[in-house]
Amino acid sequence: MITRVPHCSHWGAYTLLVDEGRIVGVEPFAHDPAPSELIHSVPAWASPERRVMRPMVREGWLADRQHSDRRGRGRERFVPVSWDAALDLVAGEIRRVSADHGNAAIFAGSYGWTSCGRFHHASTLLKRTLNLVGGFTGHVDTYSIAAGPVILRHTLGDDRACGGQANTLDSIAEHSQTLVVFGAMSPRTAQSEAGGIGAHHLETYLRRIVERGVRVILVSPLKDDLPDWVAAEWWPIRPNTDTALMLGLAGEIVRSGQQESDFLARCTSGSELYLAYLRGEGDGRPKDAEWASTITGLPAEAIRALARDLPRTRSMLTVSWSLQRAHHGEQPFWAALGLAAVIGQIGRPGGGVGYGYGSLGGVGAPFAIGKSPAMSQLSKPINSFIPVARISDMLLNPGGPYSYEGEDRRYPDIRLVYWAGGNPFHHHQDLNRLSEAWTRPETIIVQDPMFTATAKRADIVLPASTSIERNDLAGNKRSDFILAMGQAIAPLGEARSDFDIFNALSGKLGVAAAFNEGRDEMGWIRHLYEESRNHAQQHHHFEMPDFETFWAQGHAPCPVQRDHTYLAAFREDPEAHPLDTESGLIVLGSATLARLGYADCGPHPAWIEPAEWLGRAQAGELHLISHQPKGRLHSQLETAEASLAGKREGREQVMLHPGDASVRGIADGQTVRLWNARGACLATAQVTDSVAAGVAILPTGAWFTPAEAEGPELSGNPNVLTLDIGSSAFGQGCSAHTCLVRIEAHAGDAGDAVRIYDAHLAAILPT
Ligand SMILES: Nc1nc2c(c(=O)[nH]1)N[C@H]1C(S)=C(S)[C@@H](COP(=O)(O)OP(=O)(O)OC[C@H]3O[C@@H](n4cnc5c(=O)[nH]c(N)nc54)[C@H](O)[C@@H]3O)O[C@H]1N2
Ligand SMILES: Nc1nc2c(c(=O)[nH]1)N[C@H]1C(S)=C(S)[C@@H](COP(=O)(O)OP(=O)(O)OC[C@H]3O[C@@H](n4cnc5c(=O)[nH]c(N)nc54)[C@H](O)[C@@H]3O)O[C@H]1N2
Ligand SMILES: [Mo]
């Protein structure tokens, strides 16, 4: 007898068909017009390969505890221990470090996407546990967006414009006449949404945009960043130079007197500073089409023509999150705001600027206005944090100075790291540097269902179950639905749910009652759902089904806002609707940043050369973009079908322009070596004219597989090559997309990287 179990992941909702404890099929969610193919990867979780099957401890750590040789991480064998023994060790370390060094010495930033379940949310439960025993050092911002929201909080008063509350796409599809897409608007990334998604809407809106004959310009090094049926004009820009294009466009508009002076006067502050820079006062270089052309590699005539059209048509600028994952990543977000202000259509339907459309499935879709289900981290006894991507800096420089959002700060001295639901050996830049930093803490605990590269490098590994082995619910601040996540199969091996693990740990730390508040799994799921349901009823007169109905049918619609025009009220009357900025207005010239005097984030949007880019490349260097993988979410389900479909020889494919391939003697399908001063990796060449000349694109997410002896990383993990510096002294975001590399054909048989990873894993598992 087949049972049907509603479930959900970050890439969408689906029904699992289960027969005698085995998943025999996956059906897409009936209300989803464009389901993701990734739903068919989910049954791979039920396979024991690469799963952590029981708690275990690294041999050297078990013998010598905090005095162990930390270079044994990832090399020494693990020893199996009972759950009780493992949790005693974990509780003992928390107590020891707290007593000897203070709770700020415990790093539990634990960044990562974990499962989309809001109840068993691993990093939230970790923080909840630690907040009950004195706190921890956490993180602010995300790898996705950091430089962007930091500059927008300062210039727009909050970061809603990059969190899905700029103009919604339904309204853009009806009103815009010119749409300039900086980066992407792609189903590849819109498949995913943090916390799950019911209906994928991006394609629906793009089809409407095509139907209305909107002029679409794609500014990107990759032609595939919009579906080909959109028939956009492709502007193959040099990576990391969009700021110059935006400034050049604004400069041309101002030079021809087409700027909306009334909007600039009423709704912005500091525009004199910005306009003077556009005119070239100070540096003697007017920001015009010729200037922008030299930097971006785009034709000046096209830039000039677009500058003429933007103020004449209803024009919308969209900027992907990717643009700010770069050195000086604050600037393209701020320069786009400056350009939109000069055009003067902010606050009009289909006009202005917005960030992150299609970066996640919910951005640009009608957005939730209710309360999304979430476990509380409880209140923080200490406020110790780092900007999320400064992890290696922190571990390598305890006590070292840095700045963030205008504040001078110091790194804490970390002794204990606890990671639950994230994979830093996937997500962080310059993994060879992280490997060194990883030898600094006395103890590292990793809680994950999978034996990731991070789990391999732990002292204590705790096996969490995957979402299909427990009950949960999905939903987030952008969701159109709250979705049930029913348990489909029994936990594998000795795996336990994240809640059970932290509940047991709280017991050992003497705080279980405050941790669980007397509720069990289903008690919590019901409670979280009811909180959202009551909120919808009381604040929006919106009736969601009762819990039983929700759980049986698997979904409940949430109240949403459609046809949204960002800053419409502010535009009407800025004094009555002030922004939370230094002036109450949109900041184009900043007194605060002028006072701070940072060289890498000045008082107005500006072109500042990144540390690495094609304008300063040596002969033979290419700009590496490491974008999101089509066939998986980050490093998750890396060996499932959709992910393997993107690999050749068990390794990731790097896209190369035919001209760049041929001068290097590289043929499609050939194994290549990518390298720079930070590291080297192998990949399989994919030769295509969809990528701009001078640019190489290697997706993220291959499981870090360093060669045994000296040699390149084998799986095609771009983060052995990427640059680990903050976006600026202000934002401190990650700079993943600022990276030059060299590429050559690789001679010899490199083996299948997936098998090599697994062989290494087998070598460190208990005998
Ligand atoms: N070069 C480069 N690097 C990048 C980026 C880039 O563009 N370029 N993008 C960055 C971005 S935007 C992001 S968001 C990060 C993503 O980085 P991460 O979020 O760290 O990546 P994931 O692979 O999603 O890691 C999630 C981990 O949670 C585990 N997990 C899944 N379900 C559960 C569960 O139920 N319980 C527990 N305990 N664990 C679970 C998975 O097995 C996996 O190990 O990567 C960043 N890194
Ligand atoms: N399938 C799948 N979907 C995902 C994810 C995943 O892992 N898999 N990850 C999710 C997460 S956590 C996030 S944060 C989002 C990220 O969403 P995005 O940041 O929007 O996605 P990316 O794929 O990193 O980049 C999109 C495109 O930006 C272009 N680009 C890069 N640098 C530049 C530049 O300097 N200028 C211009 N004009 N274009 C540039 C590249 O061509 C790239 O293909 O994706 C989410 N969606
Ligand atoms: Mo992200």
PDB file of N, CA, C and O in Angstrom, residues 486-514:
ATOM      1  N   GLY A 486       5.878  16.004   6.272  1.00  0.00           N
ATOM      2  CA  GLY A 486       5.603  14.773   7.006  1.00  0.00           C
ATOM      3  C   GLY A 486       6.798  13.834   6.991  1.00  0.00           C
ATOM      4  O   GLY A 486       7.608  13.848   6.059  1.00  0.00           O
ATOM      5  N   GLN A 487       6.891  13.021   8.039  1.00  0.00           N
ATOM      6  CA  GLN A 487       7.948  12.006   8.082  1.00  0.00           C
ATOM      7  C   GLN A 487       7.616  10.899   7.094  1.00  0.00           C
ATOM      8  O   GLN A 487       6.523  10.337   7.113  1.00  0.00           O
ATOM      9  N   ALA A 488       8.574  10.542   6.242  1.00  0.00           N
ATOM     10  CA  ALA A 488       8.326   9.519   5.222  1.00  0.00           C
ATOM     11  C   ALA A 488       8.980   8.188   5.573  1.00  0.00           C
ATOM     12  O   ALA A 488       8.441   7.127   5.280  1.00  0.00           O
ATOM     13  N   ILE A 489      10.172   8.235   6.157  1.00  0.00           N
ATOM     14  CA  ILE A 489      10.908   6.997   6.459  1.00  0.00           C
ATOM     15  C   ILE A 489      11.485   7.088   7.873  1.00  0.00           C
ATOM     16  O   ILE A 489      11.543   8.173   8.467  1.00  0.00           O
ATOM     17  N   ALA A 490      11.933   5.948   8.380  1.00  0.00           N
ATOM     18  CA  ALA A 490      12.571   5.922   9.710  1.00  0.00           C
ATOM     19  C   ALA A 490      13.964   6.532   9.600  1.00  0.00           C
ATOM     20  O   ALA A 490      14.584   6.496   8.532  1.00  0.00           O
ATOM     21  N   PRO A 491      14.474   7.115  10.709  1.00  0.00           N
ATOM     22  CA  PRO A 491      15.836   7.671  10.665  1.00  0.00           C
ATOM     23  C   PRO A 491      16.849   6.595  10.280  1.00  0.00           C
ATOM     24  O   PRO A 491      16.710   5.433  10.651  1.00  0.00           O
ATOM     25  N   LEU A 492      17.866   7.008   9.513  1.00  0.00           N
ATOM     26  CA  LEU A 492      18.911   6.062   9.124  1.00  0.00           C
ATOM     27  C   LEU A 492      19.887   5.855  10.284  1.00  0.00           C
ATOM     28  O   LEU A 492      20.223   6.817  10.992  1.00  0.00           O
ATOM     29  N   GLY A 493      20.366   4.652  10.443  1.00  0.00           N
ATOM     30  CA  GLY A 493      21.368   4.351  11.458  1.00  0.00           C
ATOM     31  C   GLY A 493      20.926   4.875  12.807  1.00  0.00           C
ATOM     32  O   GLY A 493      19.780   4.691  13.229  1.00  0.00           O
ATOM     33  N   GLU A 494      21.845   5.564  13.480  1.00  0.00           N
ATOM     34  CA  GLU A 494      21.524   6.130  14.793  1.00  0.00           C
ATOM     35  C   GLU A 494      21.172   7.618  14.698  1.00  0.00           C
ATOM     36  O   GLU A 494      21.179   8.326  15.709  1.00  0.00           O
ATOM     37  N   ALA A 495      20.879   8.107  13.492  1.00  0.00           N
ATOM     38  CA  ALA A 495      20.587   9.536  13.334  1.00  0.00           C
ATOM     39  C   ALA A 495      19.405   9.957  14.196  1.00  0.00           C
ATOM     40  O   ALA A 495      18.456   9.197  14.388  1.00  0.00           O
ATOM     41  N   ARG A 496      19.480  11.169  14.733  1.00  0.00           N
ATOM     42  CA  ARG A 496      18.390  11.741  15.518  1.00  0.00           C
ATOM     43  C   ARG A 496      18.010  13.092  14.928  1.00  0.00           C
ATOM     44  O   ARG A 496      18.835  13.760  14.310  1.00  0.00           O
ATOM     45  N   SER A 497      16.800  13.518  15.228  1.00  0.00           N
ATOM     46  CA  SER A 497      16.379  14.835  14.731  1.00  0.00           C
ATOM     47  C   SER A 497      17.164  15.925  15.455  1.00  0.00           C
ATOM     48  O   SER A 497      17.657  15.727  16.569  1.00  0.00           O
ATOM     49  N   ASP A 498      17.282  17.089  14.826  1.00  0.00           N
ATOM     50  CA  ASP A 498      18.004  18.197  15.466  1.00  0.00           C
ATOM     51  C   ASP A 498      17.367  18.569  16.795  1.00  0.00           C
ATOM     52  O   ASP A 498      18.062  18.864  17.763  1.00  0.00           O
ATOM     53  N   PHE A 499      16.035  18.559  16.856  1.00  0.00           N
ATOM     54  CA  PHE A 499      15.379  18.896  18.115  1.00  0.00           C
ATOM     55  C   PHE A 499      15.751  17.876  19.195  1.00  0.00           C
ATOM     56  O   PHE A 499      16.093  18.257  20.313  1.00  0.00           O
ATOM     57  N   ASP A 500      15.706  16.595  18.853  1.00  0.00           N
ATOM     58  CA  ASP A 500      16.043  15.575  19.853  1.00  0.00           C
ATOM     59  C   ASP A 500      17.484  15.734  20.339  1.00  0.00           C
ATOM     60  O   ASP A 500      17.769  15.562  21.528  1.00  0.00           O
ATOM     61  N   ILE A 501      18.370  16.049  19.425  1.00  0.00           N
ATOM     62  CA  ILE A 501      19.779  16.202  19.816  1.00  0.00           C
ATOM     63  C   ILE A 501      19.927  17.372  20.792  1.00  0.00           C
ATOM     64  O   ILE A 501      20.507  17.237  21.870  1.00  0.00           O
ATOM     65  N   PHE A 502      19.358  18.524  20.438  1.00  0.00           N
ATOM     66  CA  PHE A 502      19.534  19.691  21.316  1.00  0.00           C
ATOM     67  C   PHE A 502      18.704  19.559  22.594  1.00  0.00           C
ATOM     68  O   PHE A 502      19.094  20.090  23.638  1.00  0.00           O
ATOM     69  N   ASN A 503      17.604  18.854  22.516  1.00  0.00           N
ATOM     70  CA  ASN A 503      16.814  18.625  23.720  1.00  0.00           C
ATOM     71  C   ASN A 503      17.623  17.777  24.709  1.00  0.00           C
ATOM     72  O   ASN A 503      17.697  18.089  25.901  1.00  0.00           O
ATOM     73  N   ALA A 504      18.254  16.724  24.190  1.00  0.00           N
ATOM     74  CA  ALA A 504      19.078  15.868  25.059  1.00  0.00           C
ATOM     75  C   ALA A 504      20.278  16.650  25.598  1.00  0.00           C
ATOM     76  O   ALA A 504      20.632  16.544  26.780  1.00  0.00           O
ATOM     77  N   LEU A 505      20.883  17.469  24.728  1.00  0.00           N
ATOM     78  CA  LEU A 505      22.030  18.269  25.179  1.00  0.00           C
ATOM     79  C   LEU A 505      21.604  19.280  26.251  1.00  0.00           C
ATOM     80  O   LEU A 505      22.303  19.464  27.258  1.00  0.00           O
ATOM     81  N   SER A 506      20.446  19.900  26.052  1.00  0.00           N
ATOM     82  CA  SER A 506      19.928  20.839  27.059  1.00  0.00           C
ATOM     83  C   SER A 506      19.737  20.128  28.383  1.00  0.00           C
ATOM     84  O   SER A 506      19.983  20.708  29.444  1.00  0.00           O
ATOM     85  N   GLY A 507      19.296  18.870  28.323  1.00  0.00           N
ATOM     86  CA  GLY A 507      19.143  18.072  29.547  1.00  0.00           C
ATOM     87  C   GLY A 507      20.473  17.946  30.274  1.00  0.00           C
ATOM     88  O   GLY A 507      20.577  18.169  31.473  1.00  0.00           O
ATOM     89  N   LYS A 508      21.516  17.631  29.526  1.00  0.00           N
ATOM     90  CA  LYS A 508      22.853  17.480  30.134  1.00  0.00           C
ATOM     91  C   LYS A 508      23.346  18.815  30.694  1.00  0.00           C
ATOM     92  O   LYS A 508      24.138  18.851  31.626  1.00  0.00           O
ATOM     93  N   LEU A 509      22.888  19.925  30.087  1.00  0.00           N
ATOM     94  CA  LEU A 509      23.319  21.249  30.569  1.00  0.00           C
ATOM     95  C   LEU A 509      22.349  21.805  31.620  1.00  0.00           C
ATOM     96  O   LEU A 509      22.522  22.934  32.095  1.00  0.00           O
ATOM     97  N   GLY A 510      21.316  21.031  31.944  1.00  0.00           N
ATOM     98  CA  GLY A 510      20.381  21.425  33.011  1.00  0.00           C
ATOM     99  C   GLY A 510      19.363  22.485  32.605  1.00  0.00           C
ATOM    100  O   GLY A 510      18.813  23.178  33.461  1.00  0.00           O
ATOM    101  N   VAL A 511      19.084  22.616  31.295  1.00  0.00           N
ATOM    102  CA  VAL A 511      18.149  23.657  30.870  1.00  0.00           C
ATOM    103  C   VAL A 511      17.051  23.112  29.939  1.00  0.00           C
ATOM    104  O   VAL A 511      16.468  23.860  29.148  1.00  0.00           O
ATOM    105  N   ALA A 512      16.757  21.825  30.060  1.00  0.00           N
ATOM    106  CA  ALA A 512      15.814  21.204  29.118  1.00  0.00           C
ATOM    107  C   ALA A 512      14.419  21.828  29.191  1.00  0.00           C
ATOM    108  O   ALA A 512      13.775  22.022  28.156  1.00  0.00           O
ATOM    109  N   ALA A 513      13.960  22.144  30.399  1.00  0.00           N
ATOM    110  CA  ALA A 513      12.587  22.662  30.522  1.00  0.00           C
ATOM    111  C   ALA A 513      12.437  23.969  29.749  1.00  0.00           C
ATOM    112  O   ALA A 513      11.447  24.181  29.046  1.00  0.00           O
ATOM    113  N   ALA A 514      13.436  24.846  29.863  1.00  0.00           N
ATOM    114  CA  ALA A 514      13.362  26.124  29.140  1.00  0.00           C
ATOM    115  C   ALA A 514      13.558  25.903  27.646  1.00  0.00           C
ATOM    116  O   ALA A 514      12.996  26.623  26.820  1.00  0.00           O
TER     117      ALA A 514
END
